[in-house]
mmCIF file of C-alpha atoms and ligand atoms in Angstrom:
data_model
loop_
_atom_site.group_PDB
_atom_site.id
_atom_site.type_symbol
_atom_site.label_atom_id
_atom_site.label_comp_id
_atom_site.label_asym_id
_atom_site.label_seq_id
_atom_site.Cartn_x
_atom_site.Cartn_y
_atom_site.Cartn_z
ATOM 1 C CA MET G 160 0.000 0.000 0.000
ATOM 2 C CA ALA G 161 1.756 3.345 -1.297
ATOM 3 C CA ILE G 162 1.671 6.062 1.412
ATOM 4 C CA HIS G 163 1.291 9.033 -0.986
ATOM 5 C CA PHE G 164 -0.890 11.012 1.425
ATOM 6 C CA LEU G 165 1.908 11.623 3.932
ATOM 7 C CA GLN G 166 2.406 15.350 3.136
ATOM 8 C CA PRO G 167 4.471 17.129 5.876
ATOM 9 C CA LEU G 168 2.288 19.153 8.226
ATOM 10 C CA LYS G 169 2.645 22.937 7.899
ATOM 11 C CA ILE G 170 2.927 23.716 11.631
ATOM 12 C CA PRO G 171 4.714 27.071 12.120
ATOM 13 C CA CYS G 172 8.037 26.034 13.676
ATOM 14 C CA SER G 173 8.052 29.115 15.944
ATOM 15 C CA VAL G 174 4.896 27.785 17.668
ATOM 16 C CA SER G 175 6.046 24.207 18.053
ATOM 17 C CA GLY G 176 9.726 25.005 18.618
ATOM 18 C CA LEU G 177 10.360 21.852 16.614
ATOM 19 C CA SER G 178 12.456 21.799 13.415
ATOM 20 C CA ARG G 179 10.728 20.829 10.144
ATOM 21 C CA VAL G 180 12.480 17.436 10.317
ATOM 22 C CA ASP G 181 11.128 16.855 13.872
ATOM 23 C CA VAL G 182 7.568 17.553 12.702
ATOM 24 C CA ASN G 183 7.829 14.920 9.945
ATOM 25 C CA ASP G 184 9.279 12.337 12.304
ATOM 26 C CA LEU G 185 6.568 13.120 14.862
ATOM 27 C CA PHE G 186 3.929 12.805 12.129
ATOM 28 C CA ILE G 187 5.242 9.402 11.010
ATOM 29 C CA PHE G 188 5.565 8.244 14.626
ATOM 30 C CA LEU G 189 1.920 9.152 15.340
ATOM 31 C CA ILE G 190 0.796 7.241 12.226
ATOM 32 C CA ILE G 191 2.693 4.112 13.259
ATOM 33 C CA ALA G 192 1.430 4.336 16.860
ATOM 34 C CA THR G 193 -2.199 4.595 15.723
ATOM 35 C CA LEU G 194 -1.802 1.676 13.352
ATOM 36 C CA THR G 195 -0.286 -0.495 16.117
ATOM 37 C CA ILE G 196 -3.063 0.283 18.605
ATOM 38 C CA GLY G 197 -5.649 -0.149 15.861
ATOM 39 C CA CYS G 198 -4.266 -3.620 15.044
ATOM 40 C CA THR G 199 -4.210 -4.771 18.682
ATOM 41 C CA LYS G 200 -7.843 -3.845 19.215
ATOM 42 C CA GLU G 201 -8.803 -5.789 16.100
ATOM 43 C CA ASP G 202 -6.953 -8.903 17.351
ATOM 44 C CA GLY G 203 -9.052 -8.823 20.602
ATOM 45 C CA PRO G 204 -8.029 -7.697 24.115
ATOM 46 C CA ALA G 205 -4.671 -8.845 25.447
ATOM 47 C CA VAL G 206 -5.037 -12.224 27.265
ATOM 48 C CA SER G 207 -5.784 -11.444 30.927
ATOM 49 C CA THR G 208 -3.430 -13.164 33.312
ATOM 50 C CA SER G 209 -5.923 -13.110 36.170
ATOM 51 C CA LEU G 210 -8.772 -15.586 36.567
ATOM 52 C CA LYS G 211 -11.081 -13.003 38.119
ATOM 53 C CA ASP G 212 -10.525 -10.570 35.222
ATOM 54 C CA LYS G 213 -11.131 -13.137 32.500
ATOM 55 C CA ALA G 214 -14.091 -15.072 33.912
ATOM 56 C CA LEU G 215 -17.647 -13.782 33.340
ATOM 57 C CA PHE G 216 -18.724 -15.318 36.655
ATOM 58 C CA GLY G 217 -17.414 -15.566 40.218
ATOM 59 C CA ILE G 218 -13.961 -17.003 40.899
ATOM 60 C CA GLY G 219 -13.747 -18.056 44.512
ATOM 61 C CA ALA G 220 -11.516 -19.846 46.984
ATOM 62 C CA ALA G 221 -12.083 -21.377 50.431
ATOM 63 C CA VAL G 222 -10.091 -19.609 53.117
ATOM 64 C CA SER G 223 -9.626 -19.367 56.867
ATOM 65 C CA VAL G 224 -8.947 -16.268 58.972
ATOM 66 C CA ALA G 225 -5.453 -17.485 59.939
ATOM 67 C CA HIS G 226 -4.455 -17.736 56.271
ATOM 68 C CA LEU G 227 -6.013 -14.396 55.305
ATOM 69 C CA LYS G 228 -3.753 -12.786 57.892
ATOM 70 C CA GLU G 229 -0.699 -14.000 55.974
ATOM 71 C CA VAL G 230 0.364 -11.239 53.543
ATOM 72 C CA ASP G 231 1.554 -13.599 50.778
ATOM 73 C CA PHE G 232 -1.655 -15.602 50.985
ATOM 74 C CA SER G 233 -3.824 -12.477 51.003
ATOM 75 C CA ASP G 234 -1.969 -10.902 48.064
ATOM 76 C CA ALA G 235 -2.223 -14.013 45.893
ATOM 77 C CA PHE G 236 -5.884 -14.341 46.851
ATOM 78 C CA LYS G 237 -6.805 -10.742 46.043
ATOM 79 C CA ASN G 238 -4.961 -10.786 42.710
ATOM 80 C CA SER G 239 -6.849 -13.709 41.240
ATOM 81 C CA PHE G 240 -10.157 -14.173 43.081
ATOM 82 C CA ASN G 241 -13.326 -12.097 43.584
ATOM 83 C CA GLN G 242 -15.345 -14.460 45.791
ATOM 84 C CA VAL G 243 -14.752 -16.204 49.109
ATOM 85 C CA SER G 244 -16.065 -19.228 50.987
ATOM 86 C CA ALA G 245 -15.168 -19.993 54.595
ATOM 87 C CA GLU G 246 -13.492 -23.406 54.708
ATOM 88 C CA TYR G 247 -14.945 -24.112 58.199
ATOM 89 C CA GLU G 248 -15.524 -20.873 60.181
ATOM 90 C CA MET G 249 -19.147 -20.350 59.012
ATOM 91 C CA LYS G 250 -20.297 -23.840 59.940
ATOM 92 C CA MET G 251 -22.629 -24.628 62.887
ATOM 93 C CA ALA G 252 -19.878 -26.300 64.906
ATOM 94 C CA HIS G 253 -17.861 -23.076 64.755
ATOM 95 C CA LEU G 254 -20.642 -20.451 65.012
ATOM 96 C CA TRP G 255 -23.204 -22.006 67.396
ATOM 97 C CA THR G 256 -21.488 -22.302 70.788
ATOM 98 C CA ALA G 257 -24.660 -22.789 72.871
ATOM 99 C CA LEU G 258 -28.438 -22.316 72.534
ATOM 100 C CA GLY G 259 -28.909 -18.663 71.526
ATOM 101 C CA THR G 260 -25.152 -18.040 71.773
ATOM 102 C CA TYR G 261 -22.922 -17.405 68.763
ATOM 103 C CA ASN G 262 -19.196 -16.882 68.039
ATOM 104 C CA TRP G 263 -19.213 -14.386 65.138
ATOM 105 C CA THR G 264 -15.518 -13.375 65.312
ATOM 106 C CA SER G 265 -14.117 -15.381 62.381
ATOM 107 C CA ALA G 266 -17.186 -15.062 60.152
ATOM 108 C CA ASP G 267 -17.231 -11.277 60.718
ATOM 109 C CA TYR G 268 -13.523 -11.102 59.844
ATOM 110 C CA ILE G 269 -14.036 -12.929 56.551
ATOM 111 C CA VAL G 270 -17.102 -10.837 55.627
ATOM 112 C CA ASN G 271 -15.267 -7.589 56.418
ATOM 113 C CA TYR G 272 -12.175 -8.729 54.510
ATOM 114 C CA ALA G 273 -14.342 -9.454 51.483
ATOM 115 C CA ALA G 274 -16.044 -6.042 51.709
ATOM 116 C CA GLN G 275 -12.680 -4.278 51.946
ATOM 117 C CA ASN G 276 -11.459 -6.162 48.855
ATOM 118 C CA ASN G 277 -14.579 -5.930 46.722
ATOM 119 C CA MET G 278 -15.288 -9.664 46.936
ATOM 120 C CA LYS G 279 -18.552 -11.582 47.179
ATOM 121 C CA VAL G 280 -19.098 -14.026 50.047
ATOM 122 C CA HIS G 281 -20.687 -17.453 49.565
ATOM 123 C CA GLY G 282 -21.896 -18.864 52.877
ATOM 124 C CA HIS G 283 -20.886 -22.461 53.590
ATOM 125 C CA THR G 284 -22.875 -24.132 55.131
ATOM 126 C CA LEU G 285 -26.005 -23.720 57.334
ATOM 127 C CA LEU G 286 -26.722 -27.455 57.712
ATOM 128 C CA TRP G 287 -24.264 -30.364 57.466
ATOM 129 C CA TYR G 288 -24.550 -33.732 59.251
ATOM 130 C CA GLN G 289 -20.841 -33.453 60.187
ATOM 131 C CA SER G 290 -21.185 -30.000 61.755
ATOM 132 C CA PHE G 291 -23.982 -30.128 64.314
ATOM 133 C CA PRO G 292 -22.375 -28.978 67.609
ATOM 134 C CA THR G 293 -21.813 -31.615 70.281
ATOM 135 C CA TRP G 294 -24.022 -29.739 72.790
ATOM 136 C CA PHE G 295 -26.887 -29.761 70.263
ATOM 137 C CA LYS G 296 -26.535 -33.486 69.570
ATOM 138 C CA ASN G 297 -26.323 -34.241 73.278
ATOM 139 C CA ALA G 298 -29.543 -32.329 73.875
ATOM 140 C CA ALA G 299 -31.438 -35.011 71.924
ATOM 141 C CA TYR G 300 -34.242 -32.641 70.982
ATOM 142 C CA ASP G 301 -37.554 -34.012 69.700
ATOM 143 C CA SER G 302 -38.387 -33.017 66.134
ATOM 144 C CA LEU G 303 -40.389 -29.937 67.165
ATOM 145 C CA ASN G 304 -37.681 -28.436 69.375
ATOM 146 C CA PHE G 305 -34.966 -29.565 66.946
ATOM 147 C CA GLU G 306 -36.642 -27.656 64.122
ATOM 148 C CA ASN G 307 -37.515 -24.582 66.199
ATOM 149 C CA ASN G 308 -33.892 -24.284 67.375
ATOM 150 C CA VAL G 309 -32.492 -24.772 63.870
ATOM 151 C CA LYS G 310 -35.008 -22.223 62.545
ATOM 152 C CA ALA G 311 -33.759 -19.698 65.144
ATOM 153 C CA TYR G 312 -30.154 -20.505 64.160
ATOM 154 C CA ILE G 313 -30.831 -19.945 60.438
ATOM 155 C CA LEU G 314 -32.632 -16.673 61.174
ATOM 156 C CA ALA G 315 -29.773 -15.437 63.406
ATOM 157 C CA VAL G 316 -27.002 -16.303 60.915
ATOM 158 C CA VAL G 317 -28.663 -15.317 57.633
ATOM 159 C CA SER G 318 -30.146 -12.063 58.947
ATOM 160 C CA ARG G 319 -26.799 -11.002 60.484
ATOM 161 C CA TYR G 320 -25.133 -11.104 57.060
ATOM 162 C CA THR G 321 -28.055 -9.965 54.909
ATOM 163 C CA GLY G 322 -26.694 -7.979 51.983
ATOM 164 C CA ARG G 323 -23.127 -9.061 52.793
ATOM 165 C CA ILE G 324 -23.356 -12.785 52.081
ATOM 166 C CA VAL G 325 -24.908 -13.146 48.621
ATOM 167 C CA SER G 326 -25.558 -16.866 48.733
ATOM 168 C CA TRP G 327 -25.716 -19.788 51.171
ATOM 169 C CA ASP G 328 -25.348 -23.543 51.012
ATOM 170 C CA VAL G 329 -28.455 -24.240 53.075
ATOM 171 C CA ALA G 330 -27.810 -27.983 53.146
ATOM 172 C CA ASN G 331 -24.703 -30.036 52.372
ATOM 173 C CA GLU G 332 -24.362 -33.785 51.575
ATOM 174 C CA ILE G 333 -27.777 -35.165 52.598
ATOM 175 C CA PHE G 334 -27.599 -38.091 50.129
ATOM 176 C CA ALA G 335 -25.414 -41.201 50.369
ATOM 177 C CA ASP G 336 -23.470 -42.441 47.352
ATOM 178 C CA ASN G 337 -26.191 -44.944 46.453
ATOM 179 C CA GLY G 338 -28.692 -42.096 46.141
ATOM 180 C CA THR G 339 -30.601 -42.887 49.342
ATOM 181 C CA LEU G 340 -30.797 -40.394 52.206
ATOM 182 C CA ARG G 341 -27.693 -40.376 54.379
ATOM 183 C CA ASN G 342 -28.880 -42.336 57.449
ATOM 184 C CA ASP G 343 -25.937 -41.602 59.742
ATOM 185 C CA GLY G 344 -26.971 -38.011 60.296
ATOM 186 C CA ILE G 345 -28.947 -36.560 63.229
ATOM 187 C CA VAL G 346 -31.593 -35.161 60.845
ATOM 188 C CA TYR G 347 -32.347 -38.603 59.451
ATOM 189 C CA LYS G 348 -32.759 -39.935 63.007
ATOM 190 C CA THR G 349 -35.054 -37.076 64.046
ATOM 191 C CA PHE G 350 -37.435 -36.605 61.097
ATOM 192 C CA LYS G 351 -39.699 -39.090 59.285
ATOM 193 C CA ASP G 352 -39.373 -36.949 56.117
ATOM 194 C CA PRO G 353 -35.882 -35.387 56.216
ATOM 195 C CA VAL G 354 -36.207 -33.845 52.720
ATOM 196 C CA ALA G 355 -39.292 -31.915 53.859
ATOM 197 C CA PHE G 356 -37.346 -30.676 56.915
ATOM 198 C CA TYR G 357 -34.538 -29.410 54.639
ATOM 199 C CA GLY G 358 -37.151 -27.827 52.337
ATOM 200 C CA ARG G 359 -38.571 -25.883 55.287
ATOM 201 C CA CYS G 360 -35.025 -24.768 56.184
ATOM 202 C CA PHE G 361 -34.636 -23.284 52.689
ATOM 203 C CA LYS G 362 -37.850 -21.384 53.426
ATOM 204 C CA TYR G 363 -36.524 -20.143 56.789
ATOM 205 C CA ALA G 364 -33.391 -18.841 55.035
ATOM 206 C CA ARG G 365 -35.520 -17.095 52.407
ATOM 207 C CA ASN G 366 -37.650 -15.512 55.138
ATOM 208 C CA ALA G 367 -34.459 -14.226 56.802
ATOM 209 C CA ASP G 368 -33.127 -12.673 53.563
ATOM 210 C CA PRO G 369 -35.453 -12.324 50.547
ATOM 211 C CA ASN G 370 -32.553 -11.762 48.112
ATOM 212 C CA VAL G 371 -29.970 -14.353 49.146
ATOM 213 C CA LYS G 372 -29.314 -17.177 46.648
ATOM 214 C CA LEU G 373 -30.016 -20.574 48.203
ATOM 215 C CA PHE G 374 -27.974 -23.640 47.193
ATOM 216 C CA TYR G 375 -27.938 -27.380 47.803
ATOM 217 C CA ASN G 376 -24.298 -28.589 47.894
ATOM 218 C CA ASP G 377 -22.912 -32.120 47.451
ATOM 219 C CA TYR G 378 -20.025 -34.126 45.989
ATOM 220 C CA ASP G 379 -19.863 -36.511 43.009
ATOM 221 C CA MET G 380 -23.333 -35.596 41.722
ATOM 222 C CA VAL G 381 -21.680 -35.313 38.285
ATOM 223 C CA LEU G 382 -20.093 -38.784 38.494
ATOM 224 C CA ASN G 383 -22.768 -40.646 40.415
ATOM 225 C CA SER G 384 -26.095 -40.889 38.563
ATOM 226 C CA ALA G 385 -27.915 -42.430 41.562
ATOM 227 C CA LYS G 386 -27.067 -39.443 43.731
ATOM 228 C CA ARG G 387 -27.688 -37.007 40.871
ATOM 229 C CA ASN G 388 -31.168 -38.408 40.260
ATOM 230 C CA SER G 389 -32.032 -38.124 43.951
ATOM 231 C CA VAL G 390 -30.944 -34.474 43.912
ATOM 232 C CA LYS G 391 -32.945 -33.786 40.740
ATOM 233 C CA GLU G 392 -36.036 -35.406 42.347
ATOM 234 C CA MET G 393 -35.550 -33.249 45.450
ATOM 235 C CA VAL G 394 -35.304 -30.102 43.289
ATOM 236 C CA ALA G 395 -38.469 -31.084 41.426
ATOM 237 C CA ARG G 396 -40.257 -31.702 44.747
ATOM 238 C CA PHE G 397 -39.066 -28.335 46.125
ATOM 239 C CA LYS G 398 -40.404 -26.563 43.042
ATOM 240 C CA ARG G 399 -43.720 -28.463 43.295
ATOM 241 C CA VAL G 400 -44.176 -27.696 47.005
ATOM 242 C CA GLY G 401 -42.790 -24.135 46.760
ATOM 243 C CA TYR G 402 -39.619 -24.494 48.804
ATOM 244 C CA PRO G 403 -37.191 -21.866 47.421
ATOM 245 C CA ILE G 404 -33.967 -23.164 45.797
ATOM 246 C CA ASP G 405 -31.769 -21.131 43.429
ATOM 247 C CA GLY G 406 -28.720 -23.253 42.809
ATOM 248 C CA LEU G 407 -26.719 -26.462 43.040
ATOM 249 C CA GLY G 408 -23.127 -26.713 44.226
ATOM 250 C CA GLU G 409 -21.077 -29.591 42.828
ATOM 251 C CA GLN G 410 -18.038 -29.785 45.107
ATOM 252 C CA CYS G 411 -15.806 -31.348 42.418
ATOM 253 C CA HIS G 412 -13.101 -32.809 44.638
ATOM 254 C CA THR G 413 -11.616 -34.574 41.595
ATOM 255 C CA THR G 414 -8.406 -36.096 40.203
ATOM 256 C CA ILE G 415 -6.188 -36.261 37.124
ATOM 257 C CA TRP G 416 -7.369 -39.857 36.630
ATOM 258 C CA THR G 417 -11.122 -39.067 36.650
ATOM 259 C CA ASP G 418 -13.015 -39.468 33.342
ATOM 260 C CA ASN G 419 -13.479 -35.905 31.999
ATOM 261 C CA ILE G 420 -16.267 -36.990 29.628
ATOM 262 C CA GLN G 421 -18.283 -38.701 32.372
ATOM 263 C CA ARG G 422 -17.843 -35.617 34.565
ATOM 264 C CA SER G 423 -18.962 -33.248 31.788
ATOM 265 C CA SER G 424 -22.036 -35.276 30.804
ATOM 266 C CA GLY G 425 -23.057 -35.536 34.452
ATOM 267 C CA PHE G 426 -22.643 -31.775 34.883
ATOM 268 C CA THR G 427 -24.686 -31.039 31.769
ATOM 269 C CA ASP G 428 -27.436 -33.331 33.079
ATOM 270 C CA LEU G 429 -27.422 -31.598 36.489
ATOM 271 C CA ALA G 430 -27.631 -28.179 34.808
ATOM 272 C CA LYS G 431 -30.866 -29.290 33.131
ATOM 273 C CA THR G 432 -32.555 -28.371 36.421
ATOM 274 C CA GLY G 433 -32.194 -24.795 35.132
ATOM 275 C CA LEU G 434 -30.701 -23.735 38.485
ATOM 276 C CA LEU G 435 -27.572 -21.671 39.098
ATOM 277 C CA MET G 436 -24.500 -23.913 39.001
ATOM 278 C CA HIS G 437 -21.545 -23.617 41.366
ATOM 279 C CA ILE G 438 -18.357 -25.672 41.164
ATOM 280 C CA SER G 439 -18.011 -25.128 44.885
ATOM 281 C CA GLU G 440 -14.965 -27.019 46.281
ATOM 282 C CA LEU G 441 -12.656 -27.674 43.325
ATOM 283 C CA ASP G 442 -9.328 -29.410 43.838
ATOM 284 C CA VAL G 443 -7.514 -31.932 41.605
ATOM 285 C CA ARG G 444 -5.587 -34.762 43.238
ATOM 286 C CA VAL G 445 -2.475 -36.171 41.505
ATOM 287 C CA ASN G 446 -1.006 -38.860 43.792
ATOM 288 C CA GLN G 447 -3.244 -41.757 42.640
ATOM 289 C CA ASN G 448 -1.570 -44.515 44.616
ATOM 290 C CA LYS G 449 -1.045 -42.441 47.777
ATOM 291 C CA SER G 450 2.660 -43.131 47.315
ATOM 292 C CA ASP G 451 5.179 -41.851 49.882
ATOM 293 C CA SER G 452 7.700 -41.536 47.052
ATOM 294 C CA TYR G 453 5.321 -39.708 44.710
ATOM 295 C CA VAL G 454 6.949 -37.048 42.474
ATOM 296 C CA PHE G 455 4.798 -34.324 40.901
ATOM 297 C CA THR G 456 6.318 -34.749 37.445
ATOM 298 C CA ASP G 457 5.989 -32.358 34.482
ATOM 299 C CA ALA G 458 3.681 -34.926 32.916
ATOM 300 C CA ASP G 459 1.352 -34.931 35.944
ATOM 301 C CA GLN G 460 1.504 -31.146 36.162
ATOM 302 C CA GLN G 461 0.351 -31.052 32.529
ATOM 303 C CA LYS G 462 -2.424 -33.588 33.227
ATOM 304 C CA GLN G 463 -3.571 -31.426 36.149
ATOM 305 C CA SER G 464 -3.502 -28.327 33.938
ATOM 306 C CA ASP G 465 -5.586 -30.188 31.335
ATOM 307 C CA THR G 466 -8.053 -31.242 34.040
ATOM 308 C CA TYR G 467 -8.550 -27.659 35.268
ATOM 309 C CA LYS G 468 -8.941 -26.591 31.621
ATOM 310 C CA SER G 469 -11.580 -29.256 30.953
ATOM 311 C CA ILE G 470 -13.527 -28.302 34.088
ATOM 312 C CA ALA G 471 -13.477 -24.602 33.165
ATOM 313 C CA ALA G 472 -14.637 -25.486 29.635
ATOM 314 C CA MET G 473 -17.342 -27.792 31.067
ATOM 315 C CA PHE G 474 -18.607 -24.880 33.188
ATOM 316 C CA GLU G 475 -18.517 -22.504 30.216
ATOM 317 C CA SER G 476 -20.693 -24.955 28.217
ATOM 318 C CA ILE G 477 -23.852 -24.143 30.219
ATOM 319 C CA PRO G 478 -26.030 -21.040 29.624
ATOM 320 C CA GLN G 479 -24.460 -17.832 30.959
ATOM 321 C CA VAL G 480 -27.445 -17.185 33.260
ATOM 322 C CA GLN G 481 -26.703 -20.414 35.130
ATOM 323 C CA LYS G 482 -22.982 -19.681 35.707
ATOM 324 C CA PHE G 483 -22.726 -18.712 39.382
ATOM 325 C CA ALA G 484 -19.060 -19.376 40.202
ATOM 326 C CA ILE G 485 -16.100 -21.729 40.325
ATOM 327 C CA THR G 486 -14.551 -21.966 43.805
ATOM 328 C CA THR G 487 -11.329 -23.830 44.578
ATOM 329 C CA TRP G 488 -11.128 -25.521 47.972
ATOM 330 C CA GLY G 489 -8.108 -23.560 49.069
ATOM 331 C CA LEU G 490 -5.513 -21.470 47.278
ATOM 332 C CA THR G 491 -2.074 -23.008 47.736
ATOM 333 C CA ASP G 492 -0.780 -26.592 48.027
ATOM 334 C CA LYS G 493 0.698 -25.361 51.320
ATOM 335 C CA TYR G 494 -2.763 -25.448 52.937
ATOM 336 C CA THR G 495 -5.122 -28.185 51.711
ATOM 337 C CA TRP G 496 -7.391 -30.619 53.570
ATOM 338 C CA LEU G 497 -6.095 -33.330 51.150
ATOM 339 C CA THR G 498 -2.678 -33.673 52.806
ATOM 340 C CA GLY G 499 -4.677 -34.959 55.794
ATOM 341 C CA TRP G 500 -7.552 -36.819 54.143
ATOM 342 C CA TRP G 501 -5.697 -38.264 51.078
ATOM 343 C CA HIS G 502 -1.869 -38.187 51.372
ATOM 344 C CA PRO G 503 0.793 -35.731 52.630
ATOM 345 C CA LYS G 504 2.292 -35.726 49.093
ATOM 346 C CA GLU G 505 -0.600 -33.969 47.387
ATOM 347 C CA TYR G 506 -0.562 -30.870 45.135
ATOM 348 C CA PRO G 507 -4.228 -30.188 44.228
ATOM 349 C CA LEU G 508 -4.513 -26.419 43.902
ATOM 350 C CA LEU G 509 -3.560 -23.504 41.593
ATOM 351 C CA PHE G 510 -0.643 -22.038 43.585
ATOM 352 C CA ASP G 511 2.486 -23.852 44.823
ATOM 353 C CA ASN G 512 3.854 -23.608 48.361
ATOM 354 C CA ASN G 513 5.576 -20.299 47.479
ATOM 355 C CA TYR G 514 2.417 -18.783 45.935
ATOM 356 C CA GLY G 515 3.784 -19.273 42.416
ATOM 357 C CA LYS G 516 1.100 -19.847 39.750
ATOM 358 C CA LYS G 517 1.224 -23.510 38.668
ATOM 359 C CA LYS G 518 0.590 -24.915 35.186
ATOM 360 C CA ALA G 519 -2.880 -25.635 36.588
ATOM 361 C CA TYR G 520 -3.559 -21.868 36.791
ATOM 362 C CA ASN G 521 -2.877 -21.423 33.071
ATOM 363 C CA GLY G 522 -4.937 -24.497 32.259
ATOM 364 C CA PHE G 523 -7.854 -22.942 34.149
ATOM 365 C CA LEU G 524 -7.354 -19.671 32.241
ATOM 366 C CA GLU G 525 -7.256 -21.463 28.892
ATOM 367 C CA GLY G 526 -10.527 -23.235 29.700
ATOM 368 C CA LEU G 527 -12.344 -19.921 30.186
ATOM 369 C CA ASN G 528 -14.081 -18.270 27.221
HETATM 370 O O1 G3I L 751 -7.403 -24.239 62.746
HETATM 371 C C1 G3I L 751 -7.871 -24.912 63.903
HETATM 372 C C2 G3I L 751 -6.713 -25.034 64.884
HETATM 373 O O2 G3I L 751 -6.355 -23.733 65.339
HETATM 374 C C3 G3I L 751 -7.180 -25.875 66.046
HETATM 375 O O3 G3I L 751 -6.063 -26.068 66.901
HETATM 376 C C4 G3I L 751 -7.646 -27.238 65.476
HETATM 377 C C5 G3I L 751 -8.134 -28.147 66.581
HETATM 378 O O4 G3I L 751 -9.453 -27.797 66.931
HETATM 379 O O5 G3I L 751 -8.750 -27.034 64.564
HETATM 380 C C6 G3I L 751 -8.336 -26.296 63.449
HETATM 381 O O6 G3I L 751 -9.421 -26.103 62.672
HETATM 382 C C7 G3I L 751 -9.786 -27.259 61.893
HETATM 383 C C8 G3I L 751 -9.770 -26.829 60.408
HETATM 384 O O7 G3I L 751 -10.295 -27.883 59.577
HETATM 385 C C9 G3I L 751 -8.373 -26.498 59.946
HETATM 386 O O8 G3I L 751 -7.598 -27.603 59.907
HETATM 387 C C10 G3I L 751 -11.221 -27.585 62.287
HETATM 388 O O9 G3I L 751 -11.205 -28.083 63.620
HETATM 389 C C11 G3I L 751 -11.738 -28.678 61.326
HETATM 390 O O10 G3I L 751 -13.135 -28.889 61.612
HETATM 391 C C12 G3I L 751 -11.644 -28.158 59.895
HETATM 392 O O11 G3I L 751 -12.039 -29.212 59.036
HETATM 393 C C13 G3I L 751 -12.766 -28.759 57.884
HETATM 394 C C14 G3I L 751 -13.844 -29.815 57.605
HETATM 395 O O12 G3I L 751 -14.525 -29.478 56.374
HETATM 396 C C15 G3I L 751 -14.867 -29.848 58.719
HETATM 397 O O13 G3I L 751 -15.530 -28.588 58.792
HETATM 398 C C16 G3I L 751 -11.789 -28.692 56.703
HETATM 399 O O14 G3I L 751 -10.882 -27.600 56.903
HETATM 400 C C17 G3I L 751 -12.565 -28.451 55.406
HETATM 401 O O15 G3I L 751 -11.683 -28.552 54.292
HETATM 402 C C18 G3I L 751 -13.665 -29.494 55.241
HETATM 403 O O16 G3I L 751 -14.395 -29.117 54.092
HETATM 404 C C19 G3I L 751 -15.430 -30.024 53.672
HETATM 405 C C20 G3I L 751 -16.594 -29.192 53.146
HETATM 406 O O17 G3I L 751 -17.080 -28.342 54.157
HETATM 407 C C21 G3I L 751 -17.699 -30.090 52.646
HETATM 408 N N1 G3I L 751 -17.196 -31.006 51.642
HETATM 409 C C22 G3I L 751 -16.021 -31.806 52.008
HETATM 410 C C23 G3I L 751 -14.905 -30.884 52.522
HETATM 411 C C24 G3I L 751 -13.698 -31.712 52.918
HETATM 412 O O18 G3I L 751 -14.012 -32.521 54.007
#
C-alpha cells in the first residue's frame, strides 16, 4: 500500500519550537502508533493473566482467617479471586457455641475482609450432618424443638449477614453415594421426612433474607447418577411444594485420573434443572496410589492443567445465566485438607507452596471463554 498522502504538516516552527524534520518524524511516529493500537484492538483484548478478570462469573476460593492474615496468601488471593467461601468458620460447629449463643468473630472477619477487597461471600454451610455442635446433639431434641432451634439458628445467621453474604449452602451432603438419604446423620434420626425438613429450612433462610441465593451442595453428583437423580427429584419436589432453591453446588473434589467426559455429561445433566450452578470445592488430586515416594512430574503437572482446563470449559458450556461461580477448595498446596484426608504428598490447587502460579492456573485460564 503506497503512502502518498503523507504530506508534511505545515505547523509554524516558531509555535512548536520543533524543526521541520522533527515535525515529519513526529507525524510518522503518530501514524505508526495509531496503526499499532488499531491492530491490537482488532486482534481482541490482550489475554488477561488473572482468573477473576477473565471469567464472566465468580472465581472463589475457600479460606480461613489465619491464612487471610498471611500477607503472601492475602496478596495471591486478592490478585486472582473475587469471591470467598469460609473453609470451616461459618459452619454450625464453629458459630453455634450454645443455645442462643454465637461466636461471630471469624465469620465477621471474613465478611469484612471481602467487603474491603470488593469480593462476594458465599456462605458455607447452614446445615451439614458433620457440623452439628456436640451440645446440640447431646440435647437429643424431639423433632419440634430440633426444628424450632435450627429455625432460630438460620434466622440469626442469615439475617446477620443480609446484603453481605450473597448466597448460602443451606444444606450439604444429605444423600449417600447410592442415592438414598444419608442415614448416619442426626436429621435422618429425628425426622420421618428429612427432605421436607430441609425444604422448610430453605424457606426459613428465604424468610431471613429475601434476596440471598439458596444452594444445595454435594459431591460426586456429576459422576454418580444415583445421587444425581435423587438431587434432581428433590429439586423437582421443592419446586412443586414451593420451597425456594436457586442453585446447586457440585463440590468437584476430583483427580487427574477421573473421566473428563463422564464428569462433563453428568454436569450437563445436572444443569438441566435450570438452576444456578456452582463448582463449589474444586481441587484436583495427583497422587493416585497415595505413594510416599510420589513425584509431581511435568507430565502430571500437565495432566492437572488439562483437568482444570476441561472443568473450566465444562462450566462454560452451560447457559451464561446459570454460571454462578467456580470456587477452589483452598488457594495453595501449602494449605489443603487433602494432605490430611488423602496423602501428605498432594498438590491439588492452583498455587504452589511459594504462591507461584502452577501450570494448573494457566490451564484454568485457557478453559475460560
Ligand atoms: O485451625 C484450627 C486449629 O487452630 C485448632 O487447633 C484445630 C483443633 O481444633 O482445629 C483447626 O481447625 C480445623 C480446620 O479444619 C483447619 O484444619 C477444624 O477443627 C476442622 O473442623 C476443619 O475441618 C474442615 C472440615 O470441612 C470440617 O468442617 C476442613 O478444613 C474443610 O476442608 C472441610 O471441608 C469439607 C466441606 O465443608 C464439605 N465437603 C467436604 C470438605 C472436605 O471434608
